[in-house]
One Martini backbone bead per residue (centre of mass of N, CA, C, O) as a GRO file, in nm:
protein
  303
    1MET     BB    1   0.701   6.911   5.796
    2ASN     BB    2   0.958   6.930   5.586
    3ARG     BB    3   1.142   6.838   5.319
    4ARG     BB    4   1.420   6.830   5.455
    5VAL     BB    5   1.349   6.633   5.681
    6PHE     BB    6   1.249   6.405   5.505
    7LEU     BB    7   1.517   6.362   5.343
    8LYS     BB    8   1.688   6.296   5.591
    9GLN     BB    9   1.535   6.038   5.661
   10CYS     BB   10   1.597   5.892   5.398
   11ALA     BB   11   1.907   5.891   5.430
   12LEU     BB   12   1.919   5.737   5.698
   13TRP     BB   13   1.776   5.483   5.602
   14THR     BB   14   1.967   5.413   5.364
   15ALA     BB   15   2.229   5.404   5.568
   16GLY     BB   16   2.129   5.252   5.840
   17LEU     BB   17   2.069   5.481   6.091
   18THR     BB   18   1.764   5.375   6.081
   19LEU     BB   19   1.444   5.203   6.162
   20SER     BB   20   1.275   5.446   6.077
   21PRO     BB   21   1.059   5.544   5.875
   22PRO     BB   22   0.967   5.773   5.687
   23VAL     BB   23   0.772   6.075   5.747
   24PHE     BB   24   0.466   6.205   5.610
   25ARG     BB   25   0.323   6.528   5.673
   26LEU     BB   26   0.051   6.695   5.604
   27ILE     BB   27   0.054   7.047   5.513
   28PRO     BB   28  -0.171   7.241   5.381
   29GLU     BB   29  -0.004   7.513   5.334
   30LEU     BB   30   0.206   7.372   5.137
   31TRP     BB   31  -0.028   7.316   4.905
   32ALA     BB   32  -0.129   7.577   4.860
   33GLU     BB   33  -0.242   7.796   4.639
   34PRO     BB   34  -0.183   8.134   4.610
   35ARG     BB   35  -0.354   8.098   4.358
   36ALA     BB   36  -0.518   8.043   4.105
   37SER     BB   37  -0.564   7.786   3.916
   38ILE     BB   38  -0.363   7.692   3.637
   39VAL     BB   39  -0.456   7.601   3.299
   40SER     BB   40  -0.284   7.485   3.025
   41ILE     BB   41  -0.368   7.497   2.672
   42THR     BB   42  -0.310   7.300   2.364
   43GLU     BB   43  -0.261   7.290   1.998
   44GLY     BB   44  -0.099   7.048   1.776
   45THR     BB   45   0.158   6.879   1.561
   46ASP     BB   46   0.405   7.016   1.703
   47TYR     BB   47   0.528   6.885   1.981
   48PRO     BB   48   0.770   7.054   2.067
   49ALA     BB   49   0.617   7.326   2.041
   50LEU     BB   50   0.386   7.251   2.235
   51VAL     BB   51   0.543   7.242   2.497
   52SER     BB   52   0.637   7.534   2.503
   53LYS     BB   53   0.354   7.659   2.479
   54VAL     BB   54   0.217   7.540   2.743
   55LEU     BB   55   0.437   7.686   2.936
   56GLY     BB   56   0.399   7.989   2.902
   57PRO     BB   57   0.176   8.066   3.129
   58LEU     BB   58   0.404   7.944   3.351
   59GLY     BB   59   0.704   8.058   3.243
   60GLY     BB   60   0.804   7.799   3.164
   61ILE     BB   61   1.082   7.616   3.285
   62GLN     BB   62   1.233   7.812   3.487
   63PRO     BB   63   1.056   7.789   3.756
   64PHE     BB   64   1.148   7.468   3.788
   65VAL     BB   65   1.447   7.492   3.663
   66LYS     BB   66   1.770   7.479   3.791
   67LYS     BB   67   2.084   7.511   3.823
   68GLY     BB   68   2.204   7.186   3.919
   69GLN     BB   69   1.964   7.009   3.907
   70ARG     BB   70   1.756   6.738   3.988
   71VAL     BB   71   1.565   6.563   3.744
   72VAL     BB   72   1.228   6.439   3.697
   73VAL     BB   73   1.079   6.247   3.434
   74LYS     BB   74   0.733   6.117   3.444
   75PRO     BB   75   0.611   5.877   3.261
   76ASN     BB   76   0.448   5.658   3.055
   77ILE     BB   77   0.593   5.298   3.045
   78GLY     BB   78   0.389   5.040   3.103
   79TRP     BB   79   0.377   4.949   2.791
   80ASP     BB   80   0.376   4.732   2.505
   81ARG     BB   81   0.369   5.014   2.316
   82SER     BB   82   0.295   5.233   2.087
   83PRO     BB   83   0.231   5.558   2.029
   84GLU     BB   84  -0.041   5.503   1.865
   85GLN     BB   85  -0.189   5.346   2.123
   86GLY     BB   86  -0.195   5.544   2.393
   87ALA     BB   87  -0.046   5.412   2.671
   88ASN     BB   88   0.179   5.621   2.634
   89THR     BB   89   0.390   5.857   2.628
   90HIS     BB   90   0.503   6.069   2.414
   91PRO     BB   91   0.828   6.094   2.310
   92GLU     BB   92   0.834   6.399   2.226
   93VAL     BB   93   0.743   6.511   2.497
   94VAL     BB   94   0.968   6.400   2.670
   95LYS     BB   95   1.212   6.507   2.517
   96THR     BB   96   1.144   6.809   2.544
   97LEU     BB   97   1.152   6.827   2.852
   98VAL     BB   98   1.443   6.741   2.878
   99ARG     BB   99   1.569   6.963   2.705
  100LEU     BB  100   1.468   7.202   2.874
  101ALA     BB  101   1.615   7.120   3.133
  102LEU     BB  102   1.897   7.131   3.015
  103ASP     BB  103   1.884   7.429   2.918
  104ALA     BB  104   1.841   7.523   3.231
  105GLY     BB  105   2.085   7.340   3.389
  106ALA     BB  106   2.072   7.059   3.449
  107ALA     BB  107   2.259   6.800   3.588
  108GLN     BB  108   1.999   6.601   3.581
  109VAL     BB  109   1.793   6.361   3.384
  110LEU     BB  110   1.535   6.152   3.477
  111VAL     BB  111   1.387   5.850   3.328
  112PHE     BB  112   1.093   5.672   3.457
  113ASP     BB  113   0.941   5.343   3.522
  114ARG     BB  114   0.692   5.096   3.632
  115PRO     BB  115   0.613   4.841   3.466
  116CYS     BB  116   0.392   4.585   3.361
  117ASN     BB  117   0.565   4.510   3.153
  118GLU     BB  118   0.838   4.452   3.006
  119GLU     BB  119   1.073   4.691   3.030
  120ARG     BB  120   1.234   4.679   2.761
  121ARG     BB  121   0.987   4.685   2.575
  122CYS     BB  122   0.865   4.948   2.677
  123TYR     BB  123   1.106   5.137   2.625
  124ALA     BB  124   1.123   5.070   2.320
  125ASN     BB  125   0.816   5.080   2.204
  126SER     BB  126   0.755   5.374   2.306
  127GLY     BB  127   1.032   5.551   2.229
  128ILE     BB  128   1.173   5.688   2.483
  129LYS     BB  129   1.465   5.597   2.499
  130LYS     BB  130   1.549   5.689   2.218
  131ALA     BB  131   1.470   5.987   2.250
  132VAL     BB  132   1.660   6.057   2.483
  133GLU     BB  133   1.928   5.952   2.347
  134SER     BB  134   1.914   6.152   2.097
  135LEU     BB  135   2.037   6.400   2.255
  136GLY     BB  136   2.339   6.341   2.350
  137ASP     BB  137   2.318   6.356   2.679
  138ARG     BB  138   2.457   6.255   2.980
  139ARG     BB  139   2.231   6.388   3.167
  140ALA     BB  140   2.042   6.195   3.008
  141ILE     BB  141   1.834   5.935   3.169
  142CYS     BB  142   1.702   5.620   3.073
  143THR     BB  143   1.590   5.420   3.339
  144TYR     BB  144   1.593   5.153   3.526
  145MET     BB  145   1.464   5.021   3.797
  146ASP     BB  146   1.566   4.983   4.143
  147ASN     BB  147   1.470   4.775   4.400
  148ARG     BB  148   1.679   4.909   4.615
  149LYS     BB  149   1.525   5.217   4.596
  150PHE     BB  150   1.309   5.154   4.801
  151ILE     BB  151   1.111   5.344   5.039
  152PRO     BB  152   0.974   5.356   5.336
  153VAL     BB  153   0.657   5.527   5.397
  154ARG     BB  154   0.485   5.733   5.605
  155ILE     BB  155   0.130   5.819   5.591
  156ALA     BB  156  -0.013   6.020   5.807
  157LYS     BB  157  -0.281   6.123   5.615
  158GLY     BB  158  -0.391   5.867   5.543
  159LYS     BB  159  -0.708   5.699   5.484
  160SER     BB  160  -0.613   5.396   5.358
  161ILE     BB  161  -0.302   5.456   5.375
  162ASN     BB  162   0.024   5.457   5.581
  163ASP     BB  163   0.211   5.279   5.383
  164TRP     BB  164   0.497   5.295   5.152
  165GLU     BB  165   0.683   5.254   4.865
  166PHE     BB  166   0.943   5.466   4.738
  167TYR     BB  167   1.130   5.628   4.511
  168LYS     BB  168   1.417   5.785   4.569
  169GLU     BB  169   1.456   5.966   4.313
  170ALA     BB  170   1.179   6.105   4.343
  171LEU     BB  171   1.205   6.223   4.633
  172GLU     BB  172   1.501   6.378   4.567
  173ALA     BB  173   1.412   6.567   4.371
  174ASP     BB  174   1.413   6.899   4.281
  175CYS     BB  175   1.247   6.809   4.015
  176TYR     BB  176   0.904   6.711   3.937
  177ILE     BB  177   0.785   6.570   3.632
  178ASN     BB  178   0.459   6.512   3.519
  179VAL     BB  179   0.385   6.266   3.232
  180PRO     BB  180   0.099   6.181   3.135
  181VAL     BB  181  -0.143   5.993   2.991
  182ALA     BB  182  -0.456   6.007   2.854
  183LYS     BB  183  -0.680   5.751   3.001
  184HIS     BB  184  -0.831   5.474   3.028
  185HIS     BB  185  -0.963   5.296   3.331
  186GLY     BB  186  -1.109   5.021   3.464
  187GLY     BB  187  -1.077   5.116   3.778
  188ALA     BB  188  -1.046   5.456   3.774
  189GLY     BB  189  -1.154   5.542   3.474
  190LEU     BB  190  -0.887   5.725   3.491
  191SER     BB  191  -0.560   5.818   3.359
  192LEU     BB  192  -0.350   6.057   3.509
  193GLY     BB  193  -0.171   6.235   3.720
  194LEU     BB  194  -0.229   6.082   3.987
  195LYS     BB  195  -0.188   5.784   3.875
  196ASN     BB  196   0.125   5.811   3.799
  197ILE     BB  197   0.241   5.726   4.086
  198MET     BB  198   0.251   5.413   4.040
  199GLY     BB  199   0.554   5.437   3.904
  200VAL     BB  200   0.696   5.507   4.220
  201ILE     BB  201   0.614   5.234   4.341
  202GLY     BB  202   0.616   4.961   4.532
  203GLY     BB  203   0.537   4.656   4.555
  204PHE     BB  204   0.203   4.541   4.567
  205ARG     BB  205  -0.022   4.705   4.360
  206GLY     BB  206  -0.287   4.546   4.396
  207LYS     BB  207  -0.365   4.672   4.679
  208ILE     BB  208  -0.446   4.956   4.566
  209HIS     BB  209  -0.726   4.853   4.422
  210PHE     BB  210  -0.833   4.915   4.695
  211SER     BB  211  -0.954   5.200   4.707
  212LEU     BB  212  -0.812   5.356   4.472
  213GLY     BB  213  -0.868   5.662   4.484
  214GLN     BB  214  -0.773   5.712   4.776
  215ARG     BB  215  -0.486   5.590   4.742
  216ILE     BB  216  -0.388   5.783   4.533
  217ALA     BB  217  -0.419   6.031   4.710
  218ASP     BB  218  -0.235   5.943   4.940
  219LEU     BB  219   0.025   5.922   4.772
  220ASN     BB  220   0.010   6.236   4.689
  221THR     BB  221   0.110   6.342   4.977
  222VAL     BB  222   0.421   6.281   4.922
  223LEU     BB  223   0.416   6.354   4.597
  224LYS     BB  224   0.470   6.671   4.449
  225PRO     BB  225   0.450   6.811   4.166
  226HIS     BB  226   0.576   7.088   4.003
  227LEU     BB  227   0.477   6.947   3.727
  228THR     BB  228   0.202   6.903   3.492
  229VAL     BB  229   0.188   6.700   3.187
  230ILE     BB  230  -0.070   6.628   2.969
  231ASP     BB  231  -0.110   6.377   2.733
  232ALA     BB  232  -0.339   6.457   2.440
  233THR     BB  233  -0.263   6.359   2.156
  234ARG     BB  234  -0.359   6.082   2.276
  235ILE     BB  235  -0.657   5.899   2.352
  236LEU     BB  236  -0.795   5.650   2.560
  237LEU     BB  237  -1.130   5.536   2.557
  238ARG     BB  238  -1.061   5.223   2.576
  239ASN     BB  239  -0.913   4.952   2.728
  240GLY     BB  240  -0.788   5.041   2.985
  241PRO     BB  241  -0.447   5.097   3.003
  242GLN     BB  242  -0.337   4.923   2.751
  243GLY     BB  243  -0.473   4.844   2.505
  244GLY     BB  244  -0.416   4.829   2.113
  245ASP     BB  245  -0.655   4.954   1.968
  246LEU     BB  246  -0.692   5.208   1.738
  247LYS     BB  247  -1.008   5.246   1.784
  248ASP     BB  248  -0.952   5.364   2.091
  249VAL     BB  249  -0.821   5.612   1.948
  250LYS     BB  250  -0.776   5.969   1.997
  251ILE     BB  251  -0.697   6.253   1.819
  252LEU     BB  252  -0.593   6.585   1.965
  253ASN     BB  253  -0.329   6.748   1.992
  254SER     BB  254  -0.281   6.779   2.319
  255LEU     BB  255  -0.209   6.995   2.604
  256ILE     BB  256  -0.151   6.992   2.967
  257ALA     BB  257  -0.082   7.249   3.222
  258SER     BB  258   0.030   7.234   3.577
  259THR     BB  259   0.076   7.282   3.931
  260ASP     BB  260  -0.214   7.148   3.948
  261ILE     BB  261  -0.306   6.825   3.947
  262VAL     BB  262  -0.613   6.844   3.992
  263ALA     BB  263  -0.677   7.049   3.772
  264ALA     BB  264  -0.565   6.887   3.538
  265ASP     BB  265  -0.757   6.647   3.575
  266ALA     BB  266  -1.024   6.797   3.559
  267TYR     BB  267  -0.989   6.889   3.270
  268ALA     BB  268  -0.922   6.614   3.130
  269THR     BB  269  -1.200   6.484   3.182
  270THR     BB  270  -1.352   6.648   2.954
  271LEU     BB  271  -1.235   6.481   2.710
  272PHE     BB  272  -1.447   6.236   2.815
  273HIS     BB  273  -1.723   6.354   2.907
  274LEU     BB  274  -1.660   6.432   3.207
  275LYS     BB  275  -1.659   6.471   3.553
  276PRO     BB  276  -1.457   6.515   3.814
  277GLU     BB  277  -1.654   6.368   4.030
  278GLU     BB  278  -1.632   6.081   3.869
  279ILE     BB  279  -1.339   6.081   3.993
  280GLU     BB  280  -1.214   5.959   4.277
  281SER     BB  281  -0.925   6.079   4.292
  282THR     BB  282  -1.005   6.372   4.257
  283GLN     BB  283  -1.191   6.394   4.499
  284ALA     BB  284  -0.987   6.300   4.718
  285ALA     BB  285  -0.768   6.514   4.665
  286TYR     BB  286  -0.942   6.756   4.724
  287GLN     BB  287  -1.013   6.671   5.022
  288LEU     BB  288  -0.690   6.687   5.093
  289GLY     BB  289  -0.577   6.960   4.949
  290LEU     BB  290  -0.422   6.919   4.651
  291GLY     BB  291  -0.660   7.084   4.500
  292GLU     BB  292  -0.852   7.180   4.218
  293MET     BB  293  -1.196   7.083   4.077
  294ASP     BB  294  -1.331   7.350   4.013
  295LEU     BB  295  -1.385   7.485   3.709
  296LYS     BB  296  -1.475   7.777   3.811
  297LYS     BB  297  -1.176   7.808   3.974
  298ILE     BB  298  -1.033   7.767   3.704
  299LYS     BB  299  -0.770   7.883   3.502
  300VAL     BB  300  -0.809   7.882   3.158
  301VAL     BB  301  -0.538   7.868   2.917
  302LYS     BB  302  -0.469   7.958   2.592
  303ALA     BB  303  -0.162   7.904   2.409
   0.00000   0.00000   0.00000
């Protein structure tokens, strides 16, 4: 099954023209990287400049965003925390990615997340809503999620879960840019690119926390980001995912970017002095063929 057929099923289900949930069947060759996985890394304190710089080895934003496309930029906005506390993606990183997408001709750029704390406080105190709105472009919308827009999807190749609800806007985006913050997570070990998918699923997410790593990998067989940019300007070393104490935050002023979400996670793991195989979701996603986790096979480029 290709993406076009899958999206057609989504449209039919949304219109009430079928009772069968959309089915996504993973076809390994669709996911395989044609070349060695490239991970771009960079450091600096000018975050807008840093975003452009880290995309350089990947060809900039142009390979990912085409004129007239609908783009989703998906950060962490899960917690009622300030940027300094490192629990959410830094607003300047999000804002710059949105601006680059607009400059590339995107018809619309949506920014959203499904927060764990009260959504309005998360959107406000993370600084992300204000940052996106400061662009003053009607095509850029930082929006609260609508519970009516979750679509049940059958995950044909899931090993631990075989169906779940996904957010329609995320499934239907022409370009999906994944922008997690790198942080400790009490259940998953780390919260990185793969874990960020939890923000576009519906239902009772507590059920996902049984066999968490495998289920995160299963969910990622449905929605593959075109680009993952991991925000490591600040990383949360302890008491994640929510954090709160600035003593738990380490400032690295770094960004990581890749088209291979597993490779991006594998490299980001080293920032915490861990090995990729120590994170269950990375291991499970690799075994599903979603990307490369062997650091010896990943081409790391300093931008």
